[in-house]
Amino acid sequence: QQGEVSNTPEAHDQSYLCPVTVGGQTLNLDFDTGSADLWVYSTLMPTSEQRGHSVYNPDSSSSSNAQSDNSWTIQYSDGSGASGTVYADKVVVGSVTATSQAVEAATSVSSAFIKETHNDGLLGLAFSSINTVQPTQQTTFFDTVKSTLAKPLFTAHLKKGAPGSYDFGYIDTSKYTGSITYAHVDTSNGLWEFTASGYAVGSGSTVATPYDSIADTGTSLLYLPTEIVAAYYGEVNGAMYDSSQGGYTVPCDSNLPDFVAIIGGSRHTVPGSYINYAPISETSCFGGIQANDGIGHSVFGDVFLKSQFVVFDGSNSPRVGFAKQ
Ligand SMILES: NCc1ccc(-c2ccco2)nc1
């Protein structure tokens, strides 16, 4: 099988949500290549926390089977989190069906999620080795269906301020220009982890320097080594590190330079306009590039990914591919 599902950006492209049917019930989920749990808001949560969300009701699904011995709890790098119990149920993404997918029904969700009223949960697309279900670890939707796909891959086509798509099982050549360049993925941390080999700021010269990175659709910004971030904002008049905001800010009327990442031996350019992320005040805007301090690697989140067509190749030699869209 193969199929396409649309994604729709939340405000500021902070996240991208896709309609998914779980036990015949449609929820809008954040497809997250940085984690490996499919979890959903559910009727098992306090009623007040369900308000504003679509929720999964396992009792009204004709195909749910409780995995009563299993439970899950997840913490994300932004401090948000959730926990709950587990069912097996039918999950449909576009036209791709997992007949018996582990659906992690939340009993508790952190406040950061609750206020995201369009976000009804996450669909993890990292490697199943980091799925949090205990005592019996479960597979991601992609791993569940992989063997039934025409090709063992999925692609991400995220756009700035407009709907895009995720495709499972095939590469749609109409969604990118030029060629796709690939980088080897190291799966030892369960992530789509690769090494970028350099960067450039605007029309400046290329700096050859390797930096360990992940491709993460579930992170909004582009997190890079501090020296690269300093080199970037050093080219922006009025840019500053504002500890009260927790990162670099720029004047909202800045004409920001592009950022070029060298991956797979090719140049991949983020337009400067994508790096003016969101207003903080009348004149100050939060930068879309921030330092990766404390994370342990760089994170190519949506600020970068929405400039690219991205292939997540889950073959026996996993790799990530990037092309200009
Ligand atoms: N990278 C995983 C992830 C995704 C979304 C969220 C989130 C928090 C509030 C709303 O959404 N947190 C972490």
Short mmCIF file of N, CA, C and O in Angstrom, two decimals, residues 192-323:
data_model
loop_
_atom_site.label_atom_id
_atom_site.label_comp_id
_atom_site.label_asym_id
_atom_site.label_seq_id
_atom_site.Cartn_x
_atom_site.Cartn_y
_atom_site.Cartn_z
N TRP A 192 16.41 10.13 13.61
CA TRP A 192 16.89 10.31 12.21
C TRP A 192 18.11 11.21 12.31
O TRP A 192 18.06 12.42 12.02
N GLU A 193 19.23 10.64 12.74
CA GLU A 193 20.44 11.38 13.12
C GLU A 193 21.47 11.25 12.01
O GLU A 193 21.73 10.16 11.50
N PHE A 194 22.04 12.38 11.63
CA PHE A 194 23.01 12.45 10.53
C PHE A 194 24.05 13.52 10.86
O PHE A 194 23.91 14.26 11.85
N THR A 195 25.09 13.63 10.05
CA THR A 195 26.11 14.66 10.25
C THR A 195 26.04 15.68 9.12
O THR A 195 26.21 15.32 7.95
N ALA A 196 25.76 16.93 9.50
CA ALA A 196 25.87 18.01 8.52
C ALA A 196 27.35 18.37 8.41
O ALA A 196 28.11 18.22 9.38
N SER A 197 27.79 18.84 7.24
CA SER A 197 29.25 19.00 7.06
C SER A 197 29.71 20.44 6.97
O SER A 197 30.91 20.71 6.86
N GLY A 198 28.78 21.40 7.02
CA GLY A 198 29.20 22.80 6.98
C GLY A 198 28.02 23.73 6.93
O GLY A 198 26.86 23.29 7.04
N TYR A 199 28.33 25.03 6.78
CA TYR A 199 27.27 26.03 6.71
C TYR A 199 27.78 27.28 6.02
O TYR A 199 28.98 27.46 5.83
N ALA A 200 26.84 28.14 5.64
CA ALA A 200 27.19 29.48 5.17
C ALA A 200 26.09 30.43 5.63
O ALA A 200 24.94 30.02 5.80
N VAL A 201 26.48 31.70 5.82
CA VAL A 201 25.50 32.73 6.21
C VAL A 201 25.34 33.69 5.04
O VAL A 201 26.33 34.29 4.59
N GLY A 202 24.15 33.78 4.50
CA GLY A 202 23.90 34.67 3.37
C GLY A 202 24.81 34.32 2.19
O GLY A 202 24.97 33.15 1.84
N SER A 203 25.45 35.33 1.65
CA SER A 203 26.34 35.11 0.49
C SER A 203 27.77 34.84 0.94
O SER A 203 28.70 34.83 0.12
N GLY A 204 27.95 34.61 2.25
CA GLY A 204 29.29 34.39 2.79
C GLY A 204 29.89 33.06 2.35
O GLY A 204 29.18 32.22 1.77
N SER A 205 31.16 32.90 2.67
CA SER A 205 31.84 31.66 2.25
C SER A 205 31.37 30.48 3.10
O SER A 205 30.90 30.66 4.23
N THR A 206 31.51 29.30 2.51
CA THR A 206 31.13 28.08 3.21
C THR A 206 32.18 27.75 4.26
O THR A 206 33.38 27.81 4.00
N VAL A 207 31.69 27.41 5.47
CA VAL A 207 32.57 26.96 6.55
C VAL A 207 32.41 25.45 6.67
O VAL A 207 31.30 24.96 6.88
N ALA A 208 33.50 24.72 6.49
CA ALA A 208 33.44 23.26 6.59
C ALA A 208 33.64 22.89 8.06
O ALA A 208 34.69 23.14 8.65
N THR A 209 32.59 22.36 8.67
CA THR A 209 32.65 21.91 10.06
C THR A 209 31.53 20.89 10.27
O THR A 209 30.39 21.17 9.94
N PRO A 210 31.84 19.70 10.78
CA PRO A 210 30.79 18.68 10.97
C PRO A 210 29.98 18.97 12.22
O PRO A 210 30.54 19.40 13.23
N TYR A 211 28.66 18.79 12.13
CA TYR A 211 27.83 18.90 13.33
C TYR A 211 26.73 17.85 13.32
O TYR A 211 25.98 17.73 12.37
N ASP A 212 26.68 17.09 14.42
CA ASP A 212 25.72 15.99 14.61
C ASP A 212 24.31 16.58 14.70
O ASP A 212 24.08 17.53 15.46
N SER A 213 23.39 16.04 13.89
CA SER A 213 22.07 16.67 13.75
C SER A 213 20.98 15.63 13.66
O SER A 213 21.24 14.48 13.32
N ILE A 214 19.74 16.06 13.94
CA ILE A 214 18.57 15.20 13.67
C ILE A 214 17.57 15.97 12.83
O ILE A 214 17.52 17.22 12.90
N ALA A 215 16.78 15.24 12.07
CA ALA A 215 15.65 15.81 11.30
C ALA A 215 14.40 15.57 12.14
O ALA A 215 14.03 14.42 12.41
N ASP A 216 13.77 16.66 12.62
CA ASP A 216 12.71 16.54 13.60
C ASP A 216 11.50 17.40 13.24
O ASP A 216 11.46 18.60 13.54
N THR A 217 10.49 16.78 12.63
CA THR A 217 9.28 17.51 12.23
C THR A 217 8.49 18.01 13.43
O THR A 217 7.66 18.91 13.29
N GLY A 218 8.75 17.44 14.61
CA GLY A 218 7.99 17.82 15.81
C GLY A 218 8.63 18.93 16.61
O GLY A 218 8.16 19.25 17.70
N THR A 219 9.71 19.52 16.07
CA THR A 219 10.33 20.70 16.70
C THR A 219 10.14 21.89 15.77
O THR A 219 10.31 21.75 14.56
N SER A 220 9.80 23.03 16.32
CA SER A 220 9.45 24.20 15.49
C SER A 220 10.67 24.87 14.87
O SER A 220 10.62 25.28 13.70
N LEU A 221 11.75 25.01 15.65
CA LEU A 221 12.86 25.87 15.22
C LEU A 221 14.06 25.06 14.73
O LEU A 221 14.03 23.83 14.68
N LEU A 222 15.12 25.80 14.36
CA LEU A 222 16.39 25.22 13.88
C LEU A 222 17.43 25.49 14.97
O LEU A 222 17.79 26.66 15.22
N TYR A 223 17.87 24.43 15.66
CA TYR A 223 18.82 24.55 16.77
C TYR A 223 20.20 24.10 16.31
O TYR A 223 20.35 22.97 15.83
N LEU A 224 21.19 24.99 16.44
CA LEU A 224 22.53 24.77 15.88
C LEU A 224 23.60 25.03 16.93
O LEU A 224 23.33 25.66 17.97
N PRO A 225 24.85 24.59 16.67
CA PRO A 225 25.94 24.86 17.61
C PRO A 225 26.10 26.36 17.86
O PRO A 225 25.91 27.18 16.93
N THR A 226 26.46 26.71 19.09
CA THR A 226 26.49 28.13 19.51
C THR A 226 27.36 28.98 18.58
O THR A 226 27.02 30.12 18.29
N GLU A 227 28.49 28.41 18.10
CA GLU A 227 29.37 29.25 17.28
C GLU A 227 28.76 29.56 15.91
O GLU A 227 28.97 30.63 15.35
N ILE A 228 27.94 28.63 15.41
CA ILE A 228 27.26 28.87 14.12
C ILE A 228 26.16 29.92 14.32
O ILE A 228 25.99 30.84 13.51
N VAL A 229 25.45 29.79 15.45
CA VAL A 229 24.36 30.73 15.75
C VAL A 229 24.92 32.15 15.93
O VAL A 229 24.37 33.12 15.41
N ALA A 230 26.06 32.25 16.61
CA ALA A 230 26.71 33.57 16.80
C ALA A 230 27.16 34.15 15.46
O ALA A 230 26.99 35.35 15.21
N ALA A 231 27.69 33.29 14.59
CA ALA A 231 28.13 33.76 13.26
C ALA A 231 26.92 34.27 12.47
O ALA A 231 26.99 35.28 11.77
N TYR A 232 25.77 33.58 12.60
CA TYR A 232 24.58 34.02 11.87
C TYR A 232 24.09 35.38 12.38
O TYR A 232 23.98 36.34 11.59
N TYR A 233 23.84 35.47 13.68
CA TYR A 233 23.25 36.72 14.19
C TYR A 233 24.25 37.87 14.22
O TYR A 233 23.88 39.04 14.30
N GLY A 234 25.55 37.53 14.08
CA GLY A 234 26.57 38.58 13.95
C GLY A 234 26.40 39.36 12.67
O GLY A 234 26.93 40.47 12.53
N GLU A 235 25.62 38.84 11.74
CA GLU A 235 25.37 39.51 10.45
C GLU A 235 24.04 40.27 10.46
O GLU A 235 23.61 40.75 9.41
N VAL A 236 23.41 40.34 11.64
CA VAL A 236 22.08 40.97 11.72
C VAL A 236 22.13 42.18 12.64
O VAL A 236 22.32 42.03 13.85
N ASN A 237 21.95 43.37 12.09
CA ASN A 237 21.95 44.57 12.92
C ASN A 237 20.80 44.52 13.93
O ASN A 237 19.67 44.22 13.56
N GLY A 238 21.15 44.72 15.21
CA GLY A 238 20.11 44.76 16.24
C GLY A 238 19.74 43.40 16.81
O GLY A 238 18.92 43.31 17.72
N ALA A 239 20.37 42.34 16.29
CA ALA A 239 20.13 41.01 16.87
C ALA A 239 20.77 40.97 18.25
O ALA A 239 21.81 41.59 18.47
N MET A 240 20.10 40.26 19.17
CA MET A 240 20.67 40.16 20.52
C MET A 240 20.23 38.87 21.16
O MET A 240 19.19 38.31 20.81
N TYR A 241 21.05 38.38 22.12
CA TYR A 241 20.62 37.26 22.94
C TYR A 241 19.84 37.84 24.11
O TYR A 241 20.39 38.64 24.88
N ASP A 242 18.54 37.50 24.21
CA ASP A 242 17.69 38.08 25.25
C ASP A 242 17.33 36.97 26.24
O ASP A 242 16.44 36.15 25.97
N SER A 243 18.06 36.94 27.37
CA SER A 243 17.86 35.82 28.32
C SER A 243 16.43 35.79 28.85
O SER A 243 15.90 34.72 29.18
N SER A 244 15.77 36.98 28.87
CA SER A 244 14.38 36.98 29.37
C SER A 244 13.45 36.26 28.39
O SER A 244 12.39 35.75 28.77
N GLN A 245 13.84 36.23 27.12
CA GLN A 245 13.03 35.51 26.11
C GLN A 245 13.55 34.09 25.88
O GLN A 245 12.93 33.31 25.16
N GLY A 246 14.75 33.83 26.43
CA GLY A 246 15.33 32.49 26.27
C GLY A 246 15.92 32.24 24.91
O GLY A 246 15.94 31.10 24.44
N GLY A 247 16.40 33.32 24.26
CA GLY A 247 17.06 33.10 22.97
C GLY A 247 17.36 34.39 22.24
O GLY A 247 17.20 35.49 22.77
N TYR A 248 17.81 34.25 21.00
CA TYR A 248 18.13 35.41 20.16
C TYR A 248 16.85 36.04 19.62
O TYR A 248 15.92 35.32 19.21
N THR A 249 16.85 37.38 19.62
CA THR A 249 15.76 38.14 19.00
C THR A 249 16.36 39.04 17.92
O THR A 249 17.57 39.31 17.92
N VAL A 250 15.50 39.43 16.98
CA VAL A 250 15.93 40.33 15.90
C VAL A 250 14.90 41.45 15.76
O VAL A 250 13.73 41.26 16.13
N PRO A 251 15.30 42.61 15.23
CA PRO A 251 14.29 43.62 14.91
C PRO A 251 13.33 43.05 13.85
O PRO A 251 13.80 42.45 12.87
N CYS A 252 12.02 43.24 14.06
CA CYS A 252 11.04 42.60 13.15
C CYS A 252 11.17 43.12 11.72
O CYS A 252 10.78 42.43 10.78
N ASP A 253 11.78 44.28 11.53
CA ASP A 253 11.92 44.81 10.15
C ASP A 253 13.28 44.44 9.55
O ASP A 253 13.65 44.99 8.50
N SER A 254 13.99 43.48 10.20
CA SER A 254 15.30 43.06 9.65
C SER A 254 15.12 42.41 8.28
O SER A 254 14.15 41.70 8.05
N ASN A 255 16.12 42.62 7.43
CA ASN A 255 16.21 41.85 6.18
C ASN A 255 17.23 40.74 6.45
O ASN A 255 18.43 40.94 6.30
N LEU A 256 16.76 39.58 6.88
CA LEU A 256 17.64 38.54 7.44
C LEU A 256 18.38 37.79 6.33
O LEU A 256 17.79 37.51 5.27
N PRO A 257 19.64 37.43 6.58
CA PRO A 257 20.36 36.62 5.60
C PRO A 257 19.83 35.19 5.55
O PRO A 257 19.31 34.68 6.55
N ASP A 258 19.96 34.53 4.40
CA ASP A 258 19.64 33.11 4.30
C ASP A 258 20.61 32.33 5.18
O ASP A 258 21.71 32.78 5.49
N PHE A 259 20.21 31.11 5.56
CA PHE A 259 21.14 30.17 6.21
C PHE A 259 21.28 28.96 5.30
O PHE A 259 20.28 28.40 4.84
N VAL A 260 22.53 28.59 5.02
CA VAL A 260 22.79 27.44 4.15
C VAL A 260 23.40 26.32 4.99
O VAL A 260 24.41 26.53 5.67
N ALA A 261 22.78 25.14 4.95
CA ALA A 261 23.37 23.96 5.60
C ALA A 261 23.94 23.06 4.51
O ALA A 261 23.30 22.85 3.47
N ILE A 262 25.14 22.57 4.73
CA ILE A 262 25.74 21.62 3.79
C ILE A 262 25.44 20.21 4.31
O ILE A 262 25.90 19.85 5.42
N ILE A 263 24.63 19.47 3.58
CA ILE A 263 24.25 18.11 3.98
C ILE A 263 24.35 17.22 2.75
O ILE A 263 23.90 17.60 1.66
N GLY A 264 24.97 16.07 2.90
CA GLY A 264 25.11 15.15 1.78
C GLY A 264 25.91 15.79 0.65
O GLY A 264 25.70 15.47 -0.52
N GLY A 265 26.76 16.74 1.00
CA GLY A 265 27.63 17.37 0.00
C GLY A 265 26.95 18.45 -0.81
O GLY A 265 27.55 19.03 -1.72
N SER A 266 25.68 18.77 -0.46
CA SER A 266 24.96 19.81 -1.22
C SER A 266 24.53 20.95 -0.30
O SER A 266 24.44 20.78 0.92
N ARG A 267 24.26 22.08 -0.89
CA ARG A 267 23.80 23.27 -0.18
C ARG A 267 22.28 23.21 -0.04
O ARG A 267 21.59 22.94 -1.04
N HIS A 268 21.80 23.44 1.19
CA HIS A 268 20.35 23.46 1.45
C HIS A 268 20.05 24.78 2.14
O HIS A 268 20.49 25.01 3.26
N THR A 269 19.27 25.64 1.47
CA THR A 269 19.11 27.03 1.90
C THR A 269 17.77 27.29 2.56
O THR A 269 16.72 26.94 2.00
N VAL A 270 17.84 27.89 3.76
CA VAL A 270 16.65 28.39 4.45
C VAL A 270 16.55 29.88 4.13
O VAL A 270 17.48 30.63 4.47
N PRO A 271 15.48 30.35 3.49
CA PRO A 271 15.36 31.78 3.23
C PRO A 271 15.41 32.59 4.51
O PRO A 271 14.82 32.18 5.54
N GLY A 272 16.08 33.76 4.46
CA GLY A 272 16.19 34.59 5.66
C GLY A 272 14.83 34.90 6.27
O GLY A 272 14.68 34.94 7.50
N SER A 273 13.81 35.05 5.45
CA SER A 273 12.47 35.42 5.96
C SER A 273 11.92 34.34 6.90
O SER A 273 11.15 34.64 7.81
N TYR A 274 12.36 33.08 6.71
CA TYR A 274 11.88 31.98 7.57
C TYR A 274 12.47 32.09 8.96
O TYR A 274 12.02 31.42 9.89
N ILE A 275 13.54 32.90 9.10
CA ILE A 275 14.25 32.99 10.37
C ILE A 275 13.75 34.15 11.23
O ILE A 275 14.11 34.32 12.38
N ASN A 276 12.80 34.91 10.68
CA ASN A 276 12.00 35.84 11.49
C ASN A 276 10.80 35.02 11.94
O ASN A 276 9.82 34.87 11.21
N TYR A 277 10.88 34.41 13.15
CA TYR A 277 9.92 33.35 13.48
C TYR A 277 8.58 33.88 13.94
O TYR A 277 7.53 33.52 13.42
N ALA A 278 8.60 34.77 14.97
CA ALA A 278 7.30 35.25 15.49
C ALA A 278 7.52 36.52 16.31
O ALA A 278 8.56 36.68 16.95
N PRO A 279 6.52 37.42 16.30
CA PRO A 279 6.66 38.67 17.07
C PRO A 279 6.64 38.41 18.58
O PRO A 279 5.90 37.54 19.05
N ILE A 280 7.49 39.15 19.28
CA ILE A 280 7.47 39.13 20.75
C ILE A 280 6.84 40.43 21.25
O ILE A 280 6.09 40.46 22.22
N SER A 281 7.17 41.51 20.53
CA SER A 281 6.62 42.83 20.89
C SER A 281 6.41 43.58 19.57
O SER A 281 6.57 43.01 18.49
N GLU A 282 6.11 44.86 19.66
CA GLU A 282 5.88 45.70 18.47
C GLU A 282 7.08 45.63 17.51
O GLU A 282 6.93 45.55 16.31
N THR A 283 8.27 45.61 18.09
CA THR A 283 9.45 45.74 17.22
C THR A 283 10.37 44.52 17.29
O THR A 283 11.25 44.38 16.44
N SER A 284 10.20 43.66 18.34
CA SER A 284 11.15 42.56 18.53
C SER A 284 10.53 41.23 18.09
O SER A 284 9.38 40.94 18.45
N CYS A 285 11.29 40.46 17.33
CA CYS A 285 10.84 39.15 16.84
C CYS A 285 11.80 38.04 17.28
O CYS A 285 13.00 38.28 17.39
N PHE A 286 11.26 36.86 17.55
CA PHE A 286 12.07 35.74 18.02
C PHE A 286 12.74 35.07 16.82
O PHE A 286 12.09 34.85 15.79
N GLY A 287 14.01 34.78 16.99
CA GLY A 287 14.76 34.19 15.88
C GLY A 287 14.41 32.73 15.65
O GLY A 287 14.18 31.98 16.61
N GLY A 288 14.37 32.30 14.39
CA GLY A 288 14.06 30.91 14.04
C GLY A 288 15.25 29.99 14.18
O GLY A 288 15.11 28.77 14.15
N ILE A 289 16.45 30.58 14.30
CA ILE A 289 17.68 29.82 14.59
C ILE A 289 18.03 30.09 16.05
O ILE A 289 18.02 31.25 16.48
N GLN A 290 18.27 29.03 16.82
CA GLN A 290 18.64 29.18 18.22
C GLN A 290 19.75 28.18 18.55
O GLN A 290 20.01 27.25 17.75
N ALA A 291 20.40 28.35 19.69
CA ALA A 291 21.53 27.49 20.08
C ALA A 291 21.03 26.14 20.57
O ALA A 291 19.97 26.06 21.19
N ASN A 292 21.82 25.11 20.30
CA ASN A 292 21.44 23.74 20.67
C ASN A 292 21.97 23.35 22.05
O ASN A 292 22.00 22.15 22.37
N ASP A 293 22.39 24.35 22.85
CA ASP A 293 22.91 24.08 24.21
C ASP A 293 21.95 23.18 24.97
O ASP A 293 20.75 23.43 25.01
N GLY A 294 22.51 22.11 25.58
CA GLY A 294 21.72 21.25 26.45
C GLY A 294 20.96 20.17 25.71
O GLY A 294 20.40 19.26 26.34
N ILE A 295 20.92 20.24 24.36
CA ILE A 295 20.15 19.23 23.62
C ILE A 295 21.01 18.01 23.30
O ILE A 295 20.55 16.88 23.37
N GLY A 296 22.31 18.26 22.96
CA GLY A 296 23.22 17.14 22.68
C GLY A 296 23.47 16.94 21.20
O GLY A 296 24.32 16.15 20.80
N HIS A 297 22.67 17.62 20.37
CA HIS A 297 22.87 17.57 18.91
C HIS A 297 22.12 18.77 18.32
O HIS A 297 21.35 19.44 19.03
N SER A 298 22.34 19.02 17.06
CA SER A 298 21.55 20.05 16.37
C SER A 298 20.21 19.47 15.97
O SER A 298 20.07 18.25 15.80
N VAL A 299 19.22 20.35 15.83
CA VAL A 299 17.86 19.91 15.49
C VAL A 299 17.38 20.69 14.28
O VAL A 299 17.20 21.90 14.34
N PHE A 300 17.24 19.96 13.16
CA PHE A 300 16.67 20.55 11.95
C PHE A 300 15.15 20.41 12.07
O PHE A 300 14.56 19.41 11.65
N GLY A 301 14.55 21.41 12.71
CA GLY A 301 13.10 21.44 12.92
C GLY A 301 12.40 22.14 11.76
O GLY A 301 12.98 22.36 10.69
N ASP A 302 11.15 22.54 11.99
CA ASP A 302 10.28 23.00 10.90
C ASP A 302 10.81 24.23 10.18
O ASP A 302 10.61 24.38 8.97
N VAL A 303 11.50 25.14 10.89
CA VAL A 303 12.06 26.33 10.23
C VAL A 303 12.94 25.92 9.05
O VAL A 303 12.91 26.55 7.99
N PHE A 304 13.68 24.83 9.21
CA PHE A 304 14.51 24.31 8.11
C PHE A 304 13.69 23.42 7.18
O PHE A 304 13.70 23.58 5.97
N LEU A 305 12.94 22.49 7.78
CA LEU A 305 12.29 21.44 6.97
C LEU A 305 11.29 22.03 5.99
O LEU A 305 11.09 21.49 4.90
N LYS A 306 10.69 23.18 6.33
CA LYS A 306 9.66 23.75 5.44
C LYS A 306 10.29 24.43 4.21
O LYS A 306 9.57 24.91 3.34
N SER A 307 11.62 24.41 4.13
CA SER A 307 12.29 24.88 2.90
C SER A 307 12.66 23.70 2.00
O SER A 307 13.20 23.89 0.90
N GLN A 308 12.39 22.48 2.46
CA GLN A 308 12.89 21.28 1.78
C GLN A 308 11.78 20.26 1.51
O GLN A 308 10.72 20.31 2.12
N PHE A 309 12.07 19.36 0.60
CA PHE A 309 11.30 18.10 0.49
C PHE A 309 12.20 17.05 1.13
O PHE A 309 13.38 16.95 0.74
N VAL A 310 11.68 16.31 2.12
CA VAL A 310 12.54 15.44 2.93
C VAL A 310 12.10 13.99 2.81
O VAL A 310 10.91 13.67 2.95
N VAL A 311 13.06 13.11 2.50
CA VAL A 311 12.80 11.68 2.42
C VAL A 311 13.36 11.00 3.66
O VAL A 311 14.53 11.18 4.00
N PHE A 312 12.50 10.27 4.36
CA PHE A 312 12.93 9.47 5.52
C PHE A 312 12.94 8.01 5.05
O PHE A 312 11.88 7.37 4.93
N ASP A 313 14.12 7.53 4.70
CA ASP A 313 14.28 6.21 4.09
C ASP A 313 14.57 5.18 5.17
O ASP A 313 15.65 5.19 5.77
N GLY A 314 13.55 4.31 5.42
CA GLY A 314 13.67 3.31 6.50
C GLY A 314 14.11 1.95 6.00
O GLY A 314 13.73 0.93 6.58
N SER A 315 14.92 1.94 4.96
CA SER A 315 15.44 0.67 4.43
C SER A 315 16.49 0.11 5.38
O SER A 315 16.76 0.69 6.43
N ASN A 316 17.13 -0.97 4.97
CA ASN A 316 18.14 -1.60 5.84
C ASN A 316 19.34 -0.68 6.08
O ASN A 316 20.08 -0.87 7.03
N SER A 317 19.53 0.31 5.18
CA SER A 317 20.54 1.37 5.43
C SER A 317 19.80 2.70 5.52
O SER A 317 19.71 3.43 4.51
N PRO A 318 19.26 3.02 6.68
CA PRO A 318 18.43 4.23 6.77
C PRO A 318 19.20 5.48 6.38
O PRO A 318 20.42 5.58 6.61
N ARG A 319 18.50 6.39 5.74
CA ARG A 319 19.12 7.65 5.32
C ARG A 319 18.05 8.72 5.25
O ARG A 319 16.86 8.41 5.20
N VAL A 320 18.49 9.98 5.27
CA VAL A 320 17.56 11.10 5.05
C VAL A 320 17.99 11.80 3.76
O VAL A 320 19.18 11.96 3.51
N GLY A 321 16.99 12.21 2.99
CA GLY A 321 17.26 12.90 1.74
C GLY A 321 16.62 14.28 1.75
O GLY A 321 15.54 14.45 2.32
N PHE A 322 17.32 15.25 1.15
CA PHE A 322 16.81 16.62 1.11
C PHE A 322 16.85 17.13 -0.32
O PHE A 322 17.85 16.94 -1.03
N ALA A 323 15.77 17.79 -0.71
CA ALA A 323 15.72 18.46 -2.02
C ALA A 323 15.03 19.79 -1.85
O ALA A 323 14.23 19.97 -0.90
#
